[in-house]
């Protein structure tokens, strides 16, 4: 009998949650704690003993099933799936979980390198990984995709996609959640090797010379945030292609986190602009994704990602002259909850993941192209996997100027 057969017989899905930071405390653990007909929080893993104790007690996890690290979690018996919420690349732990026979809900980023993504894709059970691009499960995004398909004749040719993200501090976004304060009790002997491995992966992705200069841009902003917007574009347009990059700008100099502007295009010729701004005194998080067609527009306005059951607003504008129409759609259906329920269907029924390894790999390619374009503008040698990224407009201009 396979693990899938056993899960079908049992009822509740027994999950282990690895990584007990902000997204776990504000989103996944509260939702898992509510969806008790579907899930049982069977085990927890984190490097902080005090976090394990506090959250294990809060969610009724037995002390012997509170463990340090993903490897210890995977060694436990009686799990049907893993919710992988650790920081940094998930390539190695996700592959270990697949090899253990467990289904995975994997938070972004999938991985830092294409090599890790390809190793995951080569697994015979690669379709047991659902990548945590929760916006693809947002009811407003799903409705935008339906309209783009069903009203294609009315909307006409897609010309441009414009994305704007206004990002205040994480502290201001998460004040409502009353997160447990950082404990400071993680063993330093554990942290050092983890940091070294994270640096090694970034160097493998963009090269040793570029890593000190733009490693944070690549890992924290591109892989850590902008992949969500790439997922929305892919969901609504149905185009799985990686974005070709025409221009990148980062400013102001010497400020971290900065503002970032990316201009590119899809193979179809549709132009895409993404503007990401860290604004430490901005009132609240805001994100707008606009799809402009010859005959109308689809506009999505997202709330702060950690506030559950806050509506995403979809505005549809179509028609011309006296037939102009504006339609508004919103839903308090929670994207993270829909994602968890999709994970349950994957575990129980083998339902193919809506967002998976191929999506994560496409976004790694796009992020490496963006990093390569910015490095070329700054005269920084790019290396690693990004050195073979398709030439971008900025890279071509920089090369021709030499």
Short mmCIF file of C-alpha atoms in Angstrom, two decimals:
data_model
loop_
_atom_site.label_atom_id
_atom_site.label_comp_id
_atom_site.label_asym_id
_atom_site.label_seq_id
_atom_site.Cartn_x
_atom_site.Cartn_y
_atom_site.Cartn_z
CA UNK A 1 0.00 0.00 0.00
CA UNK A 2 1.39 3.41 -0.96
CA UNK A 3 1.50 6.46 1.33
CA UNK A 4 -1.24 8.00 -0.86
CA UNK A 5 -3.48 4.95 -0.25
CA UNK A 6 -2.89 5.12 3.50
CA UNK A 7 -3.75 8.82 3.55
CA UNK A 8 -7.00 8.18 1.69
CA UNK A 9 -8.00 5.66 4.35
CA UNK A 10 -7.13 7.76 7.38
CA UNK A 11 -9.09 11.01 7.06
CA UNK A 12 -7.20 13.93 8.54
CA UNK A 13 -3.89 14.79 6.91
CA UNK A 14 -1.00 14.75 9.36
CA UNK A 15 1.40 17.54 8.50
CA UNK A 16 4.73 18.62 9.84
CA UNK A 17 5.43 22.36 9.74
CA UNK A 18 9.07 23.34 9.27
CA UNK A 19 10.02 26.94 10.03
CA UNK A 20 8.05 28.89 12.65
CA UNK A 21 8.73 32.47 11.57
CA UNK A 22 6.41 35.26 10.49
CA UNK A 23 4.46 33.50 7.74
CA UNK A 24 3.97 30.40 9.88
CA UNK A 25 2.74 32.37 12.90
CA UNK A 26 0.53 34.83 11.03
CA UNK A 27 -0.89 32.60 8.28
CA UNK A 28 -0.26 28.87 8.05
CA UNK A 29 -0.51 27.76 11.67
CA UNK A 30 -3.72 29.75 12.33
CA UNK A 31 -5.31 28.35 9.17
CA UNK A 32 -4.20 24.78 9.89
CA UNK A 33 -5.56 25.24 13.41
CA UNK A 34 -8.95 26.17 11.95
CA UNK A 35 -9.09 23.49 9.25
CA UNK A 36 -9.24 20.72 11.83
CA UNK A 37 -11.54 18.53 9.73
CA UNK A 38 -8.82 18.39 7.08
CA UNK A 39 -5.45 18.74 8.84
CA UNK A 40 -3.73 17.70 12.03
CA UNK A 41 -0.59 19.60 13.03
CA UNK A 42 1.41 16.49 13.84
CA UNK A 43 4.93 17.90 14.22
CA UNK A 44 6.87 21.16 14.28
CA UNK A 45 10.48 21.97 13.40
CA UNK A 46 12.52 25.09 14.08
CA UNK A 47 16.03 25.99 15.16
CA UNK A 48 14.71 27.97 18.15
CA UNK A 49 13.88 25.82 21.22
CA UNK A 50 11.72 28.55 22.74
CA UNK A 51 9.64 28.97 19.57
CA UNK A 52 9.14 25.21 19.44
CA UNK A 53 8.00 25.16 23.05
CA UNK A 54 5.63 28.12 22.76
CA UNK A 55 3.99 27.16 19.47
CA UNK A 56 4.01 23.45 20.24
CA UNK A 57 2.04 24.20 23.39
CA UNK A 58 -0.31 26.58 21.56
CA UNK A 59 -1.17 24.05 18.85
CA UNK A 60 -1.14 20.91 20.98
CA UNK A 61 1.92 19.25 19.44
CA UNK A 62 3.49 16.63 21.71
CA UNK A 63 6.98 17.55 23.02
CA UNK A 64 8.58 14.54 21.35
CA UNK A 65 7.28 15.80 17.99
CA UNK A 66 8.91 19.23 18.31
CA UNK A 67 12.28 18.89 16.62
CA UNK A 68 15.23 20.98 15.49
CA UNK A 69 15.49 21.24 11.72
CA UNK A 70 13.96 19.69 8.63
CA UNK A 71 16.09 16.55 8.72
CA UNK A 72 14.79 15.66 12.18
CA UNK A 73 11.22 16.37 11.04
CA UNK A 74 11.56 14.06 8.04
CA UNK A 75 12.86 11.30 10.30
CA UNK A 76 9.59 11.24 12.27
CA UNK A 77 7.02 8.57 11.52
CA UNK A 78 3.37 9.23 10.83
CA UNK A 79 3.50 12.25 8.50
CA UNK A 80 1.50 12.57 5.31
CA UNK A 81 2.94 15.90 4.20
CA UNK A 82 5.26 18.76 5.05
CA UNK A 83 4.58 22.50 5.01
CA UNK A 84 8.06 23.87 4.28
CA UNK A 85 8.33 27.45 5.57
CA UNK A 86 12.04 27.73 6.33
CA UNK A 87 13.97 30.73 5.03
CA UNK A 88 16.21 30.67 1.97
CA UNK A 89 16.40 28.01 -0.69
CA UNK A 90 14.13 24.99 -0.37
CA UNK A 91 15.84 22.83 -2.97
CA UNK A 92 17.66 20.42 -0.65
CA UNK A 93 14.96 19.95 2.03
CA UNK A 94 12.20 19.66 -0.58
CA UNK A 95 14.13 16.93 -2.41
CA UNK A 96 14.71 15.09 0.87
CA UNK A 97 10.98 15.23 1.63
CA UNK A 98 10.09 13.88 -1.81
CA UNK A 99 12.58 11.05 -1.36
CA UNK A 100 10.93 10.31 1.98
CA UNK A 101 7.61 9.87 0.13
CA UNK A 102 5.98 12.99 1.54
CA UNK A 103 3.88 15.57 -0.25
CA UNK A 104 5.16 19.13 0.15
CA UNK A 105 3.65 22.58 0.31
CA UNK A 106 6.82 24.56 -0.37
CA UNK A 107 7.01 28.29 0.38
CA UNK A 108 8.80 30.48 -2.14
CA UNK A 109 11.43 30.54 -3.38
CA UNK A 110 11.52 27.02 -4.72
CA UNK A 111 15.31 27.22 -4.89
CA UNK A 112 18.20 29.61 -5.42
CA UNK A 113 19.69 27.78 -8.39
CA UNK A 114 18.48 26.09 -11.54
CA UNK A 115 20.53 23.06 -10.54
CA UNK A 116 18.38 22.56 -7.45
CA UNK A 117 15.18 23.05 -9.45
CA UNK A 118 16.32 20.52 -12.05
CA UNK A 119 17.13 17.97 -9.34
CA UNK A 120 13.59 18.39 -8.00
CA UNK A 121 12.09 18.10 -11.48
CA UNK A 122 13.99 14.84 -12.02
CA UNK A 123 12.31 13.22 -9.02
CA UNK A 124 9.83 10.51 -10.02
CA UNK A 125 7.36 12.12 -7.60
CA UNK A 126 7.97 15.75 -8.62
CA UNK A 127 4.22 16.25 -8.95
CA UNK A 128 3.91 15.85 -5.16
CA UNK A 129 5.25 19.36 -4.62
CA UNK A 130 2.91 22.35 -4.56
CA UNK A 131 4.82 25.63 -4.73
CA UNK A 132 3.46 28.30 -2.39
CA UNK A 133 2.41 30.95 -4.92
CA UNK A 134 -0.78 31.70 -3.01
CA UNK A 135 -1.89 34.51 -5.34
CA UNK A 136 -2.59 31.89 -8.03
CA UNK A 137 -5.33 30.61 -5.69
CA UNK A 138 -6.83 34.03 -4.96
CA UNK A 139 -10.50 34.06 -6.11
CA UNK A 140 -9.99 37.42 -7.82
CA UNK A 141 -6.99 36.11 -9.78
CA UNK A 142 -8.90 32.97 -10.74
CA UNK A 143 -11.79 35.18 -11.93
CA UNK A 144 -9.39 37.38 -13.92
CA UNK A 145 -8.08 34.28 -15.67
CA UNK A 146 -11.64 33.12 -16.45
CA UNK A 147 -12.56 36.52 -17.92
CA UNK A 148 -9.34 36.64 -19.96
CA UNK A 149 -10.33 33.31 -21.51
CA UNK A 150 -14.10 33.67 -21.80
CA UNK A 151 -14.10 37.30 -22.95
CA UNK A 152 -11.03 37.09 -25.15
CA UNK A 153 -12.94 38.34 -28.20
CA UNK A 154 -14.22 41.40 -26.32
CA UNK A 155 -10.92 42.19 -24.61
CA UNK A 156 -8.85 41.68 -27.73
CA UNK A 157 -5.10 41.58 -28.01
CA UNK A 158 -3.10 41.91 -24.78
CA UNK A 159 -0.63 44.79 -25.18
CA UNK A 160 0.92 45.50 -21.79
CA UNK A 161 1.13 44.38 -18.17
CA UNK A 162 2.04 46.88 -15.44
CA UNK A 163 2.89 45.84 -11.88
CA UNK A 164 3.44 48.20 -8.93
CA UNK A 165 4.37 47.07 -5.41
CA UNK A 166 4.55 49.57 -2.54
CA UNK A 167 6.26 47.75 0.32
CA UNK A 168 6.40 49.26 3.83
CA UNK A 169 8.39 47.67 6.65
CA UNK A 170 7.64 44.11 7.67
CA UNK A 171 7.12 45.35 11.23
CA UNK A 172 4.28 47.63 10.16
CA UNK A 173 2.69 44.88 8.06
CA UNK A 174 2.84 42.33 10.86
CA UNK A 175 2.04 44.43 13.92
CA UNK A 176 -1.50 43.04 13.97
CA UNK A 177 -0.27 39.44 14.24
CA UNK A 178 1.48 39.84 17.63
CA UNK A 179 4.31 37.57 16.60
CA UNK A 180 6.45 35.96 19.24
CA UNK A 181 9.60 38.08 19.63
CA UNK A 182 12.90 36.72 18.29
CA UNK A 183 14.20 34.38 20.92
CA UNK A 184 17.91 34.65 20.22
CA UNK A 185 18.40 31.06 21.32
CA UNK A 186 19.45 29.45 18.05
CA UNK A 187 22.78 27.66 18.34
CA UNK A 188 25.44 29.81 16.56
CA UNK A 189 27.18 26.63 15.46
CA UNK A 190 24.09 25.86 13.35
CA UNK A 191 23.68 29.34 11.87
CA UNK A 192 27.21 29.58 10.43
CA UNK A 193 26.98 26.59 8.05
CA UNK A 194 23.49 27.64 6.95
CA UNK A 195 24.74 31.09 5.99
CA UNK A 196 27.73 29.64 4.21
CA UNK A 197 25.49 27.34 2.18
CA UNK A 198 23.15 30.22 1.29
CA UNK A 199 26.15 32.26 0.07
CA UNK A 200 27.43 29.28 -1.94
CA UNK A 201 24.09 28.91 -3.69
CA UNK A 202 23.92 32.60 -4.58
CA UNK A 203 27.43 32.39 -6.02
CA UNK A 204 26.41 29.34 -8.04
CA UNK A 205 23.44 31.31 -9.38
CA UNK A 206 25.08 34.65 -10.28
CA UNK A 207 28.82 34.20 -9.76
CA UNK A 208 31.35 34.96 -7.05
CA UNK A 209 32.07 38.50 -8.31
CA UNK A 210 28.41 39.52 -8.51
CA UNK A 211 27.26 37.91 -5.25
CA UNK A 212 28.63 40.60 -2.87
CA UNK A 213 27.23 43.39 -5.07
CA UNK A 214 23.79 42.14 -6.06
CA UNK A 215 23.27 38.94 -4.06
CA UNK A 216 20.69 40.62 -1.82
CA UNK A 217 18.78 41.95 -4.81
CA UNK A 218 18.70 38.46 -6.31
CA UNK A 219 17.79 36.45 -3.22
CA UNK A 220 15.72 38.88 -1.12
CA UNK A 221 13.78 41.01 -3.62
CA UNK A 222 13.64 38.95 -6.82
CA UNK A 223 13.34 35.41 -5.45
CA UNK A 224 11.84 36.61 -2.18
CA UNK A 225 9.08 38.87 -3.50
CA UNK A 226 8.78 39.50 -7.23
CA UNK A 227 8.23 35.81 -8.00
CA UNK A 228 4.69 36.29 -6.67
CA UNK A 229 3.95 38.87 -9.35
CA UNK A 230 5.46 36.63 -12.02
CA UNK A 231 3.05 33.95 -10.82
CA UNK A 232 0.06 36.29 -11.18
CA UNK A 233 1.12 37.16 -14.74
CA UNK A 234 1.49 33.48 -15.58
CA UNK A 235 -1.88 32.58 -14.03
CA UNK A 236 -3.90 35.27 -15.80
CA UNK A 237 -2.22 35.10 -19.21
CA UNK A 238 -1.60 31.35 -19.24
CA UNK A 239 1.88 32.06 -20.64
CA UNK A 240 4.45 29.87 -18.82
CA UNK A 241 7.43 31.57 -20.47
CA UNK A 242 10.24 33.23 -18.59
CA UNK A 243 10.34 36.99 -19.06
CA UNK A 244 12.87 38.45 -21.48
CA UNK A 245 14.51 41.52 -19.89
CA UNK A 246 14.94 44.82 -21.74
CA UNK A 247 15.93 47.21 -18.94
CA UNK A 248 16.60 47.23 -15.19
CA UNK A 249 17.16 50.13 -12.81
CA UNK A 250 17.82 50.14 -9.06
CA UNK A 251 17.88 53.30 -6.95
CA UNK A 252 18.77 55.28 -4.82
CA UNK A 253 22.43 54.36 -4.59
CA UNK A 254 23.52 53.12 -1.19
CA UNK A 255 19.98 52.54 0.12
CA UNK A 256 18.72 49.12 1.17
CA UNK A 257 16.13 47.96 0.39
CA UNK A 258 15.93 50.11 -2.75
CA UNK A 259 13.44 50.73 -5.52
CA UNK A 260 13.59 48.44 -8.55
CA UNK A 261 12.23 48.87 -12.06
CA UNK A 262 12.15 46.00 -14.55
CA UNK A 263 11.00 46.33 -18.15
CA UNK A 264 10.71 43.25 -20.30
CA UNK A 265 8.54 41.33 -22.71
CA UNK A 266 6.95 37.95 -23.17
CA UNK A 267 7.69 35.92 -26.33
CA UNK A 268 4.29 37.04 -27.62
CA UNK A 269 5.57 40.63 -27.62
CA UNK A 270 3.49 41.78 -24.65
CA UNK A 271 5.43 44.43 -22.73
CA UNK A 272 5.79 44.00 -18.97
CA UNK A 273 6.91 46.54 -16.38
CA UNK A 274 7.42 45.75 -12.71
CA UNK A 275 8.08 48.54 -10.20
CA UNK A 276 8.97 47.42 -6.67
CA UNK A 277 9.46 50.12 -4.02
CA UNK A 278 10.48 49.71 -0.40
CA UNK A 279 8.95 52.73 1.35
CA UNK A 280 9.64 52.52 5.07
CA UNK A 281 7.11 55.22 6.03
CA UNK A 282 4.37 54.27 3.59
CA UNK A 283 0.93 53.83 5.22
CA UNK A 284 0.23 50.25 4.09
CA UNK A 285 1.22 47.57 1.63
CA UNK A 286 -0.27 47.93 -1.85
CA UNK A 287 0.09 45.92 -5.01
CA UNK A 288 -1.55 46.55 -8.38
CA UNK A 289 -1.32 44.30 -11.44
CA UNK A 290 -2.92 45.68 -14.60
CA UNK A 291 -3.48 43.84 -17.89
CA UNK A 292 -4.21 46.25 -20.73
CA UNK A 293 -5.89 44.80 -23.82
CA UNK A 294 -6.89 46.49 -27.03
CA UNK A 295 -10.53 46.41 -25.89
CA UNK A 296 -10.26 46.78 -22.12
CA UNK A 297 -8.33 46.19 -18.93
CA UNK A 298 -8.20 43.76 -16.03
CA UNK A 299 -6.88 45.39 -12.85
CA UNK A 300 -6.06 43.51 -9.65
CA UNK A 301 -5.46 45.35 -6.38
CA UNK A 302 -4.05 43.17 -3.60
CA UNK A 303 -4.12 43.87 0.15
CA UNK A 304 -1.27 43.15 2.55
CA UNK A 305 -0.41 39.46 2.10
CA UNK A 306 -0.44 38.51 5.80
CA UNK A 307 -3.94 39.82 6.60
CA UNK A 308 -6.30 36.91 6.17
CA UNK A 309 -9.69 37.30 4.47
CA UNK A 310 -9.01 40.79 3.16
CA UNK A 311 -10.51 41.14 -0.33
CA UNK A 312 -8.49 41.40 -3.50
CA UNK A 313 -10.33 43.73 -5.86
CA UNK A 314 -10.70 42.94 -9.56
CA UNK A 315 -11.86 45.77 -11.84
CA UNK A 316 -12.82 44.93 -15.44
CA UNK A 317 -13.23 47.72 -17.98
CA UNK A 318 -14.53 46.93 -21.47
CA UNK A 319 -16.42 48.51 -24.35
CA UNK A 320 -16.19 51.80 -26.20
CA UNK A 321 -18.28 54.95 -26.61
CA UNK A 322 -21.79 54.49 -25.17
CA UNK A 323 -21.20 50.78 -24.36
CA UNK A 324 -18.41 51.29 -21.83
CA UNK A 325 -18.61 49.08 -18.75
CA UNK A 326 -16.82 48.82 -15.43
CA UNK A 327 -17.35 45.65 -13.38
CA UNK A 328 -16.02 45.16 -9.86
CA UNK A 329 -15.37 41.77 -8.28
CA UNK A 330 -14.09 41.07 -4.80
CA UNK A 331 -14.09 38.09 -2.49
CA UNK A 332 -13.01 37.50 1.08
CA UNK A 333 -12.11 33.97 0.06
CA UNK A 334 -8.60 33.52 1.44
CA UNK A 335 -5.85 32.67 -1.04
CA UNK A 336 -3.69 30.93 1.58
CA UNK A 337 -6.66 28.81 2.67
CA UNK A 338 -7.49 27.84 -0.92
CA UNK A 339 -3.83 26.89 -1.34
CA UNK A 340 -3.96 24.64 1.74
CA UNK A 341 -7.14 22.96 0.50
CA UNK A 342 -5.46 22.37 -2.86
CA UNK A 343 -2.57 20.80 -0.95
CA UNK A 344 -5.07 18.54 0.81
CA UNK A 345 -6.44 17.40 -2.55
CA UNK A 346 -2.90 16.70 -3.75
CA UNK A 347 -2.18 14.59 -0.65
CA UNK A 348 -5.48 12.71 -0.65
CA UNK A 349 -6.29 12.34 -4.32
CA UNK A 350 -3.06 13.03 -6.16
CA UNK A 351 -4.53 16.17 -7.77
CA UNK A 352 -1.77 17.79 -9.86
CA UNK A 353 -0.44 20.98 -8.26
CA UNK A 354 -1.64 24.22 -9.84
CA UNK A 355 1.75 25.77 -9.07
CA UNK A 356 4.76 23.50 -9.09
CA UNK A 357 8.42 22.97 -9.88
CA UNK A 358 8.19 24.14 -13.50
CA UNK A 359 6.77 27.49 -12.32
CA UNK A 360 9.55 27.94 -9.80
CA UNK A 361 12.19 27.09 -12.39
CA UNK A 362 10.79 29.61 -14.90
CA UNK A 363 10.94 32.30 -12.24
CA UNK A 364 14.54 31.47 -11.32
CA UNK A 365 15.43 32.00 -15.00
CA UNK A 366 13.66 35.38 -15.01
CA UNK A 367 15.32 36.46 -11.76
CA UNK A 368 18.75 35.49 -13.10
CA UNK A 369 18.08 37.47 -16.27
CA UNK A 370 17.15 40.54 -14.20
CA UNK A 371 20.30 40.14 -12.09
CA UNK A 372 22.43 39.75 -15.23
CA UNK A 373 20.91 42.87 -16.80
CA UNK A 374 21.57 44.99 -13.70
CA UNK A 375 25.10 43.62 -13.35
CA UNK A 376 25.77 44.53 -17.00
CA UNK A 377 24.59 48.12 -16.44
CA UNK A 378 26.87 48.44 -13.43
CA UNK A 379 29.85 46.79 -15.09
CA UNK A 380 29.79 43.90 -12.59
CA UNK A 381 30.98 40.55 -14.00
CA UNK A 382 28.13 38.07 -13.93
CA UNK A 383 28.90 34.40 -13.51
CA UNK A 384 27.36 31.14 -12.43
CA UNK A 385 24.13 30.05 -14.06
CA UNK A 386 23.13 33.64 -14.86
CA UNK A 387 26.07 33.96 -17.25
CA UNK A 388 24.18 31.75 -19.69
CA UNK A 389 20.88 33.62 -19.30
CA UNK A 390 19.43 34.89 -22.57
CA UNK A 391 20.90 38.32 -23.40
CA UNK A 392 18.75 41.22 -22.24
CA UNK A 393 18.50 44.68 -23.72
CA UNK A 394 20.73 46.18 -21.04
CA UNK A 395 23.28 43.38 -21.38
CA UNK A 396 23.44 43.78 -25.15
CA UNK A 397 23.88 47.56 -24.82
CA UNK A 398 26.61 47.14 -22.23
CA UNK A 399 28.44 44.62 -24.39
CA UNK A 400 28.23 46.80 -27.50
CA UNK A 401 29.66 49.74 -25.57
CA UNK A 402 32.85 47.84 -24.75
#
